[in-house]
Amino acid sequence: MVRVDTAVLVIAFNRPEMLRKVLDSLSEHRFRKIYAFVDGPRNGVTEDIEKVEKCREMVGKIDFCGELETMICDDNLGCGLGPFSAITQAFEQEKQLIILEDDCVPTGAFFQFCEEIFERYANEPKVWMISGNNFSEGVCPVKGSYVFSTYAHFGGWGTWKRSWETVVYDSKILLNRLNKESYAGNHSDNPLRFASKKEAKFFMRIYRQNFEKPDYEGWDYQASIAMRKVRGLSVVPKQNLVSNIGVVGTHFSGEAKFFNLPIAKNFKVTEHPMEIKADKEYDNCHFRKHWIPMNRRSLCLRVKTKLKKLRWRFGW
């Protein structure tokens, strides 16, 4: 059992079966405070009503924390504004926060990792976030117990209020800024610190494809941009500490290998990096081994994104 002093925010909507797995994993530990956000049912989606109510009942029965604060929405905010608003509201009271969506199952080692990193880098604004994910475990080298990276993954993560305050949620404002800026230079020249023209082109295409959609719902791309904009870094553990259970089976063969990953229950920090700077060897490998393959399967990604939106809208 791990005792966790940092507050934890659990974000849920209409997936009680997955939420139960997340809460079961949390119940093995003790927390100072838990925030539980449950988005409201969508208009005209009858199936949402029962599922959302089950999620509300489940978070209301949380008994493994010293203090529980629930955020229950009558209306549906969606998969972008909902999580963004919940995180922002929690930071009205907290200086640091661990965030778990309803499909992110952590190991106790994840909480210990977060606590140690929070304490060690509390006064280092360059350290922007803590990731519970290592999607390149065993493929990309991690010297020591963790590395600093320019890449952000949000499948179970932690951050500081000082970092979250740099996020601009309005995607249209961000799109306007991106269109005015040049990304043709090298790492030191371009505003978002891309390592190469190839990387800049790759991510700018992703950002624009999403932000140009009139019905875009999301918050993670905005957070990634914010981290890059302020030259921030994520902390990536040597082993994966959170498993995303949001995709089951092989419906999305291109992405399936990044879901339902095993988690390291006995992970401990034994060695810290000598400097607070991005590990170029890891980042270059991660771009080639994680992001490029994802791009080759871009059709699968677009289908997944579309189905995620349909799930929120129609209760799939």
PDB file of C-alpha atoms in Angstrom:
ATOM      1  CA  MET A   1       0.000   0.000   0.000  1.00  0.00           C
ATOM      2  CA  VAL A   2       1.244   3.463  -0.945  1.00  0.00           C
ATOM      3  CA  ARG A   3       0.298   6.627   0.923  1.00  0.00           C
ATOM      4  CA  VAL A   4      -0.065   9.487  -1.535  1.00  0.00           C
ATOM      5  CA  ASP A   5       0.059  13.100  -0.384  1.00  0.00           C
ATOM      6  CA  THR A   6      -0.448  14.635  -3.823  1.00  0.00           C
ATOM      7  CA  ALA A   7      -4.113  15.004  -4.754  1.00  0.00           C
ATOM      8  CA  VAL A   8      -5.431  12.731  -7.511  1.00  0.00           C
ATOM      9  CA  LEU A   9      -8.044  13.743 -10.088  1.00  0.00           C
ATOM     10  CA  VAL A  10     -10.133  10.947 -11.630  1.00  0.00           C
ATOM     11  CA  ILE A  11     -11.953  11.926 -14.841  1.00  0.00           C
ATOM     12  CA  ALA A  12     -14.965   9.835 -15.895  1.00  0.00           C
ATOM     13  CA  PHE A  13     -18.015   9.902 -18.152  1.00  0.00           C
ATOM     14  CA  ASN A  14     -20.009   6.864 -19.297  1.00  0.00           C
ATOM     15  CA  ARG A  15     -17.724   3.849 -18.928  1.00  0.00           C
ATOM     16  CA  PRO A  16     -18.507   2.340 -15.516  1.00  0.00           C
ATOM     17  CA  GLU A  17     -16.774  -0.966 -16.305  1.00  0.00           C
ATOM     18  CA  MET A  18     -13.463   0.749 -17.005  1.00  0.00           C
ATOM     19  CA  LEU A  19     -13.899   3.194 -14.148  1.00  0.00           C
ATOM     20  CA  ARG A  20     -14.362   0.245 -11.792  1.00  0.00           C
ATOM     21  CA  LYS A  21     -10.948  -1.137 -12.799  1.00  0.00           C
ATOM     22  CA  VAL A  22      -9.309   2.230 -12.169  1.00  0.00           C
ATOM     23  CA  LEU A  23     -10.979   2.646  -8.779  1.00  0.00           C
ATOM     24  CA  ASP A  24     -10.111  -0.926  -7.800  1.00  0.00           C
ATOM     25  CA  SER A  25      -6.456  -0.195  -8.482  1.00  0.00           C
ATOM     26  CA  LEU A  26      -6.651   3.021  -6.452  1.00  0.00           C
ATOM     27  CA  SER A  27      -8.369   1.278  -3.538  1.00  0.00           C
ATOM     28  CA  GLU A  28      -5.144  -0.599  -2.795  1.00  0.00           C
ATOM     29  CA  HIS A  29      -3.595   2.668  -1.611  1.00  0.00           C
ATOM     30  CA  ARG A  30      -4.440   5.640   0.601  1.00  0.00           C
ATOM     31  CA  PHE A  31      -4.750   9.203  -0.647  1.00  0.00           C
ATOM     32  CA  ARG A  32      -4.837  12.566   1.071  1.00  0.00           C
ATOM     33  CA  LYS A  33      -7.446  13.841  -1.378  1.00  0.00           C
ATOM     34  CA  ILE A  34      -9.252  12.643  -4.476  1.00  0.00           C
ATOM     35  CA  TYR A  35     -11.151  14.806  -6.924  1.00  0.00           C
ATOM     36  CA  ALA A  36     -13.674  12.891  -9.019  1.00  0.00           C
ATOM     37  CA  PHE A  37     -15.110  14.481 -12.157  1.00  0.00           C
ATOM     38  CA  VAL A  38     -18.048  12.886 -13.974  1.00  0.00           C
ATOM     39  CA  ASP A  39     -19.281  14.558 -17.147  1.00  0.00           C
ATOM     40  CA  GLY A  40     -23.012  14.826 -17.779  1.00  0.00           C
ATOM     41  CA  PRO A  41     -25.032  12.767 -20.284  1.00  0.00           C
ATOM     42  CA  ARG A  42     -25.296  14.029 -23.825  1.00  0.00           C
ATOM     43  CA  ASN A  43     -28.534  15.464 -25.079  1.00  0.00           C
ATOM     44  CA  GLY A  44     -30.631  12.825 -26.795  1.00  0.00           C
ATOM     45  CA  VAL A  45     -28.404   9.891 -25.804  1.00  0.00           C
ATOM     46  CA  THR A  46     -30.623   7.767 -23.575  1.00  0.00           C
ATOM     47  CA  GLU A  47     -27.922   5.179 -22.883  1.00  0.00           C
ATOM     48  CA  ASP A  48     -25.775   7.829 -21.235  1.00  0.00           C
ATOM     49  CA  ILE A  49     -28.211   8.447 -18.413  1.00  0.00           C
ATOM     50  CA  GLU A  50     -27.823   5.042 -16.763  1.00  0.00           C
ATOM     51  CA  LYS A  51     -24.089   4.770 -17.428  1.00  0.00           C
ATOM     52  CA  VAL A  52     -23.337   8.253 -16.114  1.00  0.00           C
ATOM     53  CA  GLU A  53     -25.454   7.592 -13.038  1.00  0.00           C
ATOM     54  CA  LYS A  54     -23.468   4.411 -12.337  1.00  0.00           C
ATOM     55  CA  CYS A  55     -20.232   6.388 -12.562  1.00  0.00           C
ATOM     56  CA  ARG A  56     -21.619   9.014 -10.199  1.00  0.00           C
ATOM     57  CA  GLU A  57     -22.577   6.334  -7.688  1.00  0.00           C
ATOM     58  CA  MET A  58     -19.161   4.725  -7.910  1.00  0.00           C
ATOM     59  CA  VAL A  59     -17.168   7.893  -7.257  1.00  0.00           C
ATOM     60  CA  GLY A  60     -19.540   8.835  -4.451  1.00  0.00           C
ATOM     61  CA  LYS A  61     -18.578   5.627  -2.633  1.00  0.00           C
ATOM     62  CA  ILE A  62     -14.815   6.235  -2.729  1.00  0.00           C
ATOM     63  CA  ASP A  63     -13.558   5.552   0.801  1.00  0.00           C
ATOM     64  CA  PHE A  64      -9.796   5.250   0.418  1.00  0.00           C
ATOM     65  CA  CYS A  65      -8.937   8.932   0.792  1.00  0.00           C
ATOM     66  CA  GLY A  66      -8.919  11.473   3.583  1.00  0.00           C
ATOM     67  CA  GLU A  67     -11.029  13.903   1.563  1.00  0.00           C
ATOM     68  CA  LEU A  68     -13.249  13.415  -1.475  1.00  0.00           C
ATOM     69  CA  GLU A  69     -14.432  16.254  -3.698  1.00  0.00           C
ATOM     70  CA  THR A  70     -16.807  15.345  -6.509  1.00  0.00           C
ATOM     71  CA  MET A  71     -17.377  17.429  -9.625  1.00  0.00           C
ATOM     72  CA  ILE A  72     -20.703  16.323 -11.086  1.00  0.00           C
ATOM     73  CA  CYS A  73     -21.887  17.922 -14.335  1.00  0.00           C
ATOM     74  CA  ASP A  74     -25.555  18.154 -15.214  1.00  0.00           C
ATOM     75  CA  ASP A  75     -24.715  19.019 -18.821  1.00  0.00           C
ATOM     76  CA  ASN A  76     -22.184  17.351 -21.083  1.00  0.00           C
ATOM     77  CA  LEU A  77     -18.992  19.352 -21.528  1.00  0.00           C
ATOM     78  CA  GLY A  78     -17.352  16.873 -23.886  1.00  0.00           C
ATOM     79  CA  CYS A  79     -13.992  15.115 -24.026  1.00  0.00           C
ATOM     80  CA  GLY A  80     -12.091  18.376 -24.427  1.00  0.00           C
ATOM     81  CA  LEU A  81     -13.643  21.014 -22.221  1.00  0.00           C
ATOM     82  CA  GLY A  82     -14.676  18.464 -19.585  1.00  0.00           C
ATOM     83  CA  PRO A  83     -11.181  17.274 -18.605  1.00  0.00           C
ATOM     84  CA  PHE A  84      -9.701  20.744 -19.124  1.00  0.00           C
ATOM     85  CA  SER A  85     -12.266  22.307 -16.780  1.00  0.00           C
ATOM     86  CA  ALA A  86     -11.808  19.570 -14.176  1.00  0.00           C
ATOM     87  CA  ILE A  87      -8.029  19.985 -14.114  1.00  0.00           C
ATOM     88  CA  THR A  88      -8.342  23.766 -13.955  1.00  0.00           C
ATOM     89  CA  GLN A  89     -10.834  23.557 -11.090  1.00  0.00           C
ATOM     90  CA  ALA A  90      -8.634  21.179  -9.099  1.00  0.00           C
ATOM     91  CA  PHE A  91      -5.701  23.544  -9.490  1.00  0.00           C
ATOM     92  CA  GLU A  92      -7.700  26.260  -7.760  1.00  0.00           C
ATOM     93  CA  GLN A  93      -6.785  24.375  -4.576  1.00  0.00           C
ATOM     94  CA  GLU A  94      -3.658  22.386  -5.457  1.00  0.00           C
ATOM     95  CA  LYS A  95      -0.084  23.206  -6.457  1.00  0.00           C
ATOM     96  CA  GLN A  96       0.511  19.788  -7.995  1.00  0.00           C
ATOM     97  CA  LEU A  97      -1.845  17.089  -9.228  1.00  0.00           C
ATOM     98  CA  ILE A  98      -1.946  13.517 -10.520  1.00  0.00           C
ATOM     99  CA  ILE A  99      -4.503  13.013 -13.315  1.00  0.00           C
ATOM    100  CA  LEU A 100      -6.109   9.715 -14.337  1.00  0.00           C
ATOM    101  CA  GLU A 101      -8.849   9.286 -16.915  1.00  0.00           C
ATOM    102  CA  ASP A 102     -11.276   6.403 -16.599  1.00  0.00           C
ATOM    103  CA  ASP A 103      -9.257   4.118 -18.863  1.00  0.00           C
ATOM    104  CA  CYS A 104      -5.862   4.567 -17.183  1.00  0.00           C
ATOM    105  CA  VAL A 105      -4.937   1.861 -14.662  1.00  0.00           C
ATOM    106  CA  PRO A 106      -1.849   2.733 -12.580  1.00  0.00           C
ATOM    107  CA  THR A 107       0.475   0.699 -10.434  1.00  0.00           C
ATOM    108  CA  GLY A 108       1.435   1.843  -6.951  1.00  0.00           C
ATOM    109  CA  ALA A 109       4.935   2.525  -8.272  1.00  0.00           C
ATOM    110  CA  PHE A 110       3.452   5.288 -10.432  1.00  0.00           C
ATOM    111  CA  PHE A 111       2.326   7.240  -7.379  1.00  0.00           C
ATOM    112  CA  GLN A 112       5.682   6.776  -5.669  1.00  0.00           C
ATOM    113  CA  PHE A 113       7.404   7.956  -8.835  1.00  0.00           C
ATOM    114  CA  CYS A 114       5.218  11.056  -9.021  1.00  0.00           C
ATOM    115  CA  GLU A 115       5.771  11.933  -5.371  1.00  0.00           C
ATOM    116  CA  GLU A 116       9.543  11.683  -5.731  1.00  0.00           C
ATOM    117  CA  ILE A 117       9.661  13.752  -8.921  1.00  0.00           C
ATOM    118  CA  PHE A 118       7.266  16.363  -7.540  1.00  0.00           C
ATOM    119  CA  GLU A 119       9.517  16.885  -4.540  1.00  0.00           C
ATOM    120  CA  ARG A 120      12.800  16.850  -6.430  1.00  0.00           C
ATOM    121  CA  TYR A 121      11.774  19.308  -9.160  1.00  0.00           C
ATOM    122  CA  ALA A 122       9.256  21.487  -7.325  1.00  0.00           C
ATOM    123  CA  ASN A 123      11.318  24.602  -8.049  1.00  0.00           C
ATOM    124  CA  GLU A 124      12.462  23.669 -11.549  1.00  0.00           C
ATOM    125  CA  PRO A 125      10.005  25.250 -14.021  1.00  0.00           C
ATOM    126  CA  LYS A 126      11.711  23.481 -16.938  1.00  0.00           C
ATOM    127  CA  VAL A 127      10.269  20.228 -15.607  1.00  0.00           C
ATOM    128  CA  TRP A 128       6.712  20.580 -16.921  1.00  0.00           C
ATOM    129  CA  MET A 129       5.074  17.193 -16.327  1.00  0.00           C
ATOM    130  CA  ILE A 130       5.514  13.597 -15.178  1.00  0.00           C
ATOM    131  CA  SER A 131       4.434  10.803 -17.503  1.00  0.00           C
ATOM    132  CA  GLY A 132       3.324   7.399 -16.291  1.00  0.00           C
ATOM    133  CA  ASN A 133       3.817   5.996 -19.782  1.00  0.00           C
ATOM    134  CA  ASN A 134       6.803   4.558 -21.559  1.00  0.00           C
ATOM    135  CA  PHE A 135       5.558   3.462 -24.969  1.00  0.00           C
ATOM    136  CA  SER A 136       9.127   2.746 -26.097  1.00  0.00           C
ATOM    137  CA  GLU A 137      10.162   0.487 -23.223  1.00  0.00           C
ATOM    138  CA  GLY A 138      12.839  -1.935 -24.346  1.00  0.00           C
ATOM    139  CA  VAL A 139      13.147  -0.146 -27.691  1.00  0.00           C
ATOM    140  CA  CYS A 140      14.525   3.299 -26.884  1.00  0.00           C
ATOM    141  CA  PRO A 141      17.372   3.588 -24.369  1.00  0.00           C
ATOM    142  CA  VAL A 142      16.728   5.125 -20.952  1.00  0.00           C
ATOM    143  CA  LYS A 143      19.914   5.754 -19.035  1.00  0.00           C
ATOM    144  CA  GLY A 144      19.175   5.626 -15.346  1.00  0.00           C
ATOM    145  CA  SER A 145      15.672   5.459 -13.905  1.00  0.00           C
ATOM    146  CA  TYR A 146      14.083   8.106 -16.127  1.00  0.00           C
ATOM    147  CA  VAL A 147      14.818  10.615 -18.868  1.00  0.00           C
ATOM    148  CA  PHE A 148      13.739  14.131 -19.739  1.00  0.00           C
ATOM    149  CA  SER A 149      11.887  14.374 -23.035  1.00  0.00           C
ATOM    150  CA  THR A 150      10.263  16.968 -25.278  1.00  0.00           C
ATOM    151  CA  TYR A 151       7.359  14.566 -25.844  1.00  0.00           C
ATOM    152  CA  ALA A 152       4.255  14.591 -23.684  1.00  0.00           C
ATOM    153  CA  HIS A 153       1.994  11.587 -23.075  1.00  0.00           C
ATOM    154  CA  PHE A 154      -1.115  11.940 -20.941  1.00  0.00           C
ATOM    155  CA  GLY A 155      -2.229   8.374 -20.250  1.00  0.00           C
ATOM    156  CA  GLY A 156      -1.843   8.821 -16.502  1.00  0.00           C
ATOM    157  CA  TRP A 157       0.324  11.794 -15.586  1.00  0.00           C
ATOM    158  CA  GLY A 158       1.156  14.506 -13.108  1.00  0.00           C
ATOM    159  CA  THR A 159       1.913  18.202 -13.329  1.00  0.00           C
ATOM    160  CA  TRP A 160       2.210  21.433 -11.409  1.00  0.00           C
ATOM    161  CA  LYS A 161      -0.175  24.382 -11.342  1.00  0.00           C
ATOM    162  CA  ARG A 162       2.663  26.526 -12.714  1.00  0.00           C
ATOM    163  CA  SER A 163       2.752  24.297 -15.794  1.00  0.00           C
ATOM    164  CA  TRP A 164      -0.999  24.016 -16.325  1.00  0.00           C
ATOM    165  CA  GLU A 165      -1.364  27.797 -16.254  1.00  0.00           C
ATOM    166  CA  THR A 166       0.595  27.978 -19.519  1.00  0.00           C
ATOM    167  CA  VAL A 167      -2.017  25.954 -21.456  1.00  0.00           C
ATOM    168  CA  VAL A 168      -4.202  27.822 -23.962  1.00  0.00           C
ATOM    169  CA  TYR A 169      -7.362  25.781 -24.500  1.00  0.00           C
ATOM    170  CA  ASP A 170      -8.851  27.685 -27.461  1.00  0.00           C
ATOM    171  CA  SER A 171      -7.663  25.724 -30.500  1.00  0.00           C
ATOM    172  CA  LYS A 172      -8.566  28.552 -32.902  1.00  0.00           C
ATOM    173  CA  ILE A 173      -6.246  30.939 -31.079  1.00  0.00           C
ATOM    174  CA  LEU A 174      -3.494  28.329 -31.229  1.00  0.00           C
ATOM    175  CA  LEU A 175      -4.115  27.658 -34.925  1.00  0.00           C
ATOM    176  CA  ASN A 176      -3.808  31.358 -35.676  1.00  0.00           C
ATOM    177  CA  ARG A 177      -0.513  31.523 -33.803  1.00  0.00           C
ATOM    178  CA  LEU A 178       0.843  28.406 -35.477  1.00  0.00           C
ATOM    179  CA  ASN A 179       0.019  29.776 -38.915  1.00  0.00           C
ATOM    180  CA  LYS A 180       1.950  32.969 -38.155  1.00  0.00           C
ATOM    181  CA  GLU A 181       5.085  31.223 -36.909  1.00  0.00           C
ATOM    182  CA  SER A 182       7.886  29.611 -38.879  1.00  0.00           C
ATOM    183  CA  TYR A 183       8.978  26.049 -38.206  1.00  0.00           C
ATOM    184  CA  ALA A 184      11.572  25.749 -40.935  1.00  0.00           C
ATOM    185  CA  GLY A 185      14.586  26.225 -38.693  1.00  0.00           C
ATOM    186  CA  ASN A 186      16.472  23.890 -36.427  1.00  0.00           C
ATOM    187  CA  HIS A 187      15.896  23.062 -32.762  1.00  0.00           C
ATOM    188  CA  SER A 188      17.042  26.456 -31.467  1.00  0.00           C
ATOM    189  CA  ASP A 189      15.183  28.525 -34.065  1.00  0.00           C
ATOM    190  CA  ASN A 190      11.625  27.226 -34.177  1.00  0.00           C
ATOM    191  CA  PRO A 191       9.062  28.281 -31.542  1.00  0.00           C
ATOM    192  CA  LEU A 192       8.098  24.747 -30.481  1.00  0.00           C
ATOM    193  CA  ARG A 193      11.642  23.356 -30.342  1.00  0.00           C
ATOM    194  CA  PHE A 194      11.258  20.619 -32.921  1.00  0.00           C
ATOM    195  CA  ALA A 195      14.500  18.732 -33.472  1.00  0.00           C
ATOM    196  CA  SER A 196      14.313  18.792 -37.274  1.00  0.00           C
ATOM    197  CA  LYS A 197      12.312  20.075 -40.221  1.00  0.00           C
ATOM    198  CA  LYS A 198      10.889  16.584 -40.610  1.00  0.00           C
ATOM    199  CA  GLU A 199       9.630  16.557 -37.034  1.00  0.00           C
ATOM    200  CA  ALA A 200       8.222  20.077 -37.351  1.00  0.00           C
ATOM    201  CA  LYS A 201       6.346  19.168 -40.536  1.00  0.00           C
ATOM    202  CA  PHE A 202       5.040  15.989 -38.931  1.00  0.00           C
ATOM    203  CA  PHE A 203       3.552  17.632 -35.847  1.00  0.00           C
ATOM    204  CA  MET A 204       2.386  20.818 -37.541  1.00  0.00           C
ATOM    205  CA  ARG A 205       0.315  18.671 -39.875  1.00  0.00           C
ATOM    206  CA  ILE A 206      -1.238  16.870 -36.893  1.00  0.00           C
ATOM    207  CA  TYR A 207      -1.986  20.109 -35.057  1.00  0.00           C
ATOM    208  CA  ARG A 208      -3.509  21.800 -38.093  1.00  0.00           C
ATOM    209  CA  GLN A 209      -5.562  18.772 -39.135  1.00  0.00           C
ATOM    210  CA  ASN A 210      -7.178  18.744 -35.713  1.00  0.00           C
ATOM    211  CA  PHE A 211      -7.474  22.451 -34.953  1.00  0.00           C
ATOM    212  CA  GLU A 212      -9.029  23.181 -38.349  1.00  0.00           C
ATOM    213  CA  LYS A 213     -11.936  20.849 -37.617  1.00  0.00           C
ATOM    214  CA  PRO A 214     -15.039  22.816 -36.581  1.00  0.00           C
ATOM    215  CA  ASP A 215     -16.018  20.044 -34.163  1.00  0.00           C
ATOM    216  CA  TYR A 216     -12.569  19.454 -32.656  1.00  0.00           C
ATOM    217  CA  GLU A 217     -12.732  18.260 -29.061  1.00  0.00           C
ATOM    218  CA  GLY A 218      -9.508  17.747 -27.209  1.00  0.00           C
ATOM    219  CA  TRP A 219      -7.077  19.239 -24.737  1.00  0.00           C
ATOM    220  CA  ASP A 220      -3.917  17.137 -24.976  1.00  0.00           C
ATOM    221  CA  TYR A 221      -2.543  18.733 -28.145  1.00  0.00           C
ATOM    222  CA  GLN A 222      -2.978  22.132 -26.507  1.00  0.00           C
ATOM    223  CA  ALA A 223      -1.069  20.909 -23.454  1.00  0.00           C
ATOM    224  CA  SER A 224       1.720  19.467 -25.616  1.00  0.00           C
ATOM    225  CA  ILE A 225       2.086  22.784 -27.423  1.00  0.00           C
ATOM    226  CA  ALA A 226       2.166  24.666 -24.121  1.00  0.00           C
ATOM    227  CA  MET A 227       5.001  22.471 -22.847  1.00  0.00           C
ATOM    228  CA  ARG A 228       7.032  22.964 -26.001  1.00  0.00           C
ATOM    229  CA  LYS A 229       6.313  26.685 -26.107  1.00  0.00           C
ATOM    230  CA  VAL A 230       7.892  27.303 -22.699  1.00  0.00           C
ATOM    231  CA  ARG A 231      10.780  24.880 -23.383  1.00  0.00           C
ATOM    232  CA  GLY A 232       9.356  22.481 -20.824  1.00  0.00           C
ATOM    233  CA  LEU A 233      10.244  18.826 -20.372  1.00  0.00           C
ATOM    234  CA  SER A 234       8.373  15.681 -19.458  1.00  0.00           C
ATOM    235  CA  VAL A 235       9.787  13.033 -17.139  1.00  0.00           C
ATOM    236  CA  VAL A 236       9.574   9.560 -18.698  1.00  0.00           C
ATOM    237  CA  PRO A 237      10.132   6.477 -16.489  1.00  0.00           C
ATOM    238  CA  LYS A 238      12.346   3.643 -17.660  1.00  0.00           C
ATOM    239  CA  GLN A 239       9.386   1.260 -17.370  1.00  0.00           C
ATOM    240  CA  ASN A 240       5.704   1.702 -18.117  1.00  0.00           C
ATOM    241  CA  LEU A 241       3.708   2.512 -14.960  1.00  0.00           C
ATOM    242  CA  VAL A 242       0.176   3.082 -16.312  1.00  0.00           C
ATOM    243  CA  SER A 243      -1.807   0.868 -18.676  1.00  0.00           C
ATOM    244  CA  ASN A 244      -4.414   2.374 -20.979  1.00  0.00           C
ATOM    245  CA  ILE A 245      -7.331  -0.052 -21.267  1.00  0.00           C
ATOM    246  CA  GLY A 246      -9.376   2.144 -23.609  1.00  0.00           C
ATOM    247  CA  VAL A 247      -8.925  -0.105 -26.637  1.00  0.00           C
ATOM    248  CA  VAL A 248      -9.659  -3.809 -26.416  1.00  0.00           C
ATOM    249  CA  GLY A 249      -8.645  -6.398 -29.007  1.00  0.00           C
ATOM    250  CA  THR A 250      -7.299  -5.540 -32.449  1.00  0.00           C
ATOM    251  CA  HIS A 251      -9.882  -3.139 -33.829  1.00  0.00           C
ATOM    252  CA  PHE A 252      -7.105  -0.585 -34.224  1.00  0.00           C
ATOM    253  CA  SER A 253      -4.189  -2.778 -35.191  1.00  0.00           C
ATOM    254  CA  GLY A 254      -1.922   0.213 -35.666  1.00  0.00           C
ATOM    255  CA  GLU A 255      -2.397   1.447 -32.134  1.00  0.00           C
ATOM    256  CA  ALA A 256      -3.281  -1.702 -30.233  1.00  0.00           C
ATOM    257  CA  LYS A 257       0.290  -2.261 -29.091  1.00  0.00           C
ATOM    258  CA  PHE A 258       0.144   0.993 -27.117  1.00  0.00           C
ATOM    259  CA  PHE A 259      -2.883  -0.149 -25.115  1.00  0.00           C
ATOM    260  CA  ASN A 260      -3.219  -2.738 -22.358  1.00  0.00           C
ATOM    261  CA  LEU A 261       0.523  -2.627 -21.773  1.00  0.00           C
ATOM    262  CA  PRO A 262       1.986  -4.381 -18.734  1.00  0.00           C
ATOM    263  CA  ILE A 263       2.926  -2.148 -15.820  1.00  0.00           C
ATOM    264  CA  ALA A 264       5.969  -2.379 -13.576  1.00  0.00           C
ATOM    265  CA  LYS A 265       4.796  -2.894 -10.004  1.00  0.00           C
ATOM    266  CA  ASN A 266       8.257  -2.853  -8.422  1.00  0.00           C
ATOM    267  CA  PHE A 267       9.751   0.131 -10.241  1.00  0.00           C
ATOM    268  CA  LYS A 268      11.909   2.402  -8.097  1.00  0.00           C
ATOM    269  CA  VAL A 269      14.077   5.404  -8.847  1.00  0.00           C
ATOM    270  CA  THR A 270      17.706   4.486  -8.272  1.00  0.00           C
ATOM    271  CA  GLU A 271      19.512   6.944 -10.534  1.00  0.00           C
ATOM    272  CA  HIS A 272      18.728  10.533 -11.544  1.00  0.00           C
ATOM    273  CA  PRO A 273      19.890  12.326 -14.723  1.00  0.00           C
ATOM    274  CA  MET A 274      22.957  14.497 -14.253  1.00  0.00           C
ATOM    275  CA  GLU A 275      21.365  17.450 -16.068  1.00  0.00           C
ATOM    276  CA  ILE A 276      17.877  18.785 -16.669  1.00  0.00           C
ATOM    277  CA  LYS A 277      17.825  18.615 -20.436  1.00  0.00           C
ATOM    278  CA  ALA A 278      16.125  16.540 -23.103  1.00  0.00           C
ATOM    279  CA  ASP A 279      17.751  13.204 -23.837  1.00  0.00           C
ATOM    280  CA  LYS A 280      18.309  13.581 -27.585  1.00  0.00           C
ATOM    281  CA  GLU A 281      19.080   9.910 -28.116  1.00  0.00           C
ATOM    282  CA  TYR A 282      15.802   8.880 -26.488  1.00  0.00           C
ATOM    283  CA  ASP A 283      13.775  11.576 -28.258  1.00  0.00           C
ATOM    284  CA  ASN A 284      15.178  10.718 -31.683  1.00  0.00           C
ATOM    285  CA  CYS A 285      14.434   7.041 -31.100  1.00  0.00           C
ATOM    286  CA  HIS A 286      10.956   7.759 -29.751  1.00  0.00           C
ATOM    287  CA  PHE A 287      10.111   9.871 -32.786  1.00  0.00           C
ATOM    288  CA  ARG A 288      11.270   7.119 -35.160  1.00  0.00           C
ATOM    289  CA  LYS A 289       9.876   4.138 -33.276  1.00  0.00           C
ATOM    290  CA  HIS A 290       6.650   5.578 -31.873  1.00  0.00           C
ATOM    291  CA  TRP A 291       5.464   8.609 -33.821  1.00  0.00           C
ATOM    292  CA  ILE A 292       6.547   7.679 -37.345  1.00  0.00           C
ATOM    293  CA  PRO A 293       4.837   4.254 -37.202  1.00  0.00           C
ATOM    294  CA  MET A 294       1.732   5.999 -35.888  1.00  0.00           C
ATOM    295  CA  ASN A 295       1.850   8.311 -38.907  1.00  0.00           C
ATOM    296  CA  ARG A 296       2.091   5.375 -41.289  1.00  0.00           C
ATOM    297  CA  ARG A 297      -1.118   4.130 -39.761  1.00  0.00           C
ATOM    298  CA  SER A 298      -2.738   7.556 -39.876  1.00  0.00           C
ATOM    299  CA  LEU A 299      -5.954   6.096 -41.244  1.00  0.00           C
ATOM    300  CA  CYS A 300      -6.320   4.001 -38.090  1.00  0.00           C
ATOM    301  CA  LEU A 301      -5.695   7.092 -35.995  1.00  0.00           C
ATOM    302  CA  ARG A 302      -8.333   9.096 -37.819  1.00  0.00           C
ATOM    303  CA  VAL A 303     -10.842   6.266 -37.460  1.00  0.00           C
ATOM    304  CA  LYS A 304     -10.100   5.993 -33.726  1.00  0.00           C
ATOM    305  CA  THR A 305     -10.544   9.739 -33.237  1.00  0.00           C
ATOM    306  CA  LYS A 306     -13.800   9.710 -35.171  1.00  0.00           C
ATOM    307  CA  LEU A 307     -15.156   6.751 -33.209  1.00  0.00           C
ATOM    308  CA  LYS A 308     -14.156   8.380 -29.922  1.00  0.00           C
ATOM    309  CA  LYS A 309     -16.232  11.416 -30.839  1.00  0.00           C
ATOM    310  CA  LEU A 310     -19.132   9.220 -31.901  1.00  0.00           C
ATOM    311  CA  ARG A 311     -18.916   7.382 -28.579  1.00  0.00           C
ATOM    312  CA  TRP A 312     -19.238  10.649 -26.683  1.00  0.00           C
ATOM    313  CA  ARG A 313     -22.083  11.862 -28.883  1.00  0.00           C
ATOM    314  CA  PHE A 314     -24.140   8.728 -29.370  1.00  0.00           C
ATOM    315  CA  GLY A 315     -23.290   6.566 -26.374  1.00  0.00           C
ATOM    316  CA  TRP A 316     -21.450   3.741 -28.084  1.00  0.00           C
TER     317      TRP A 316
END
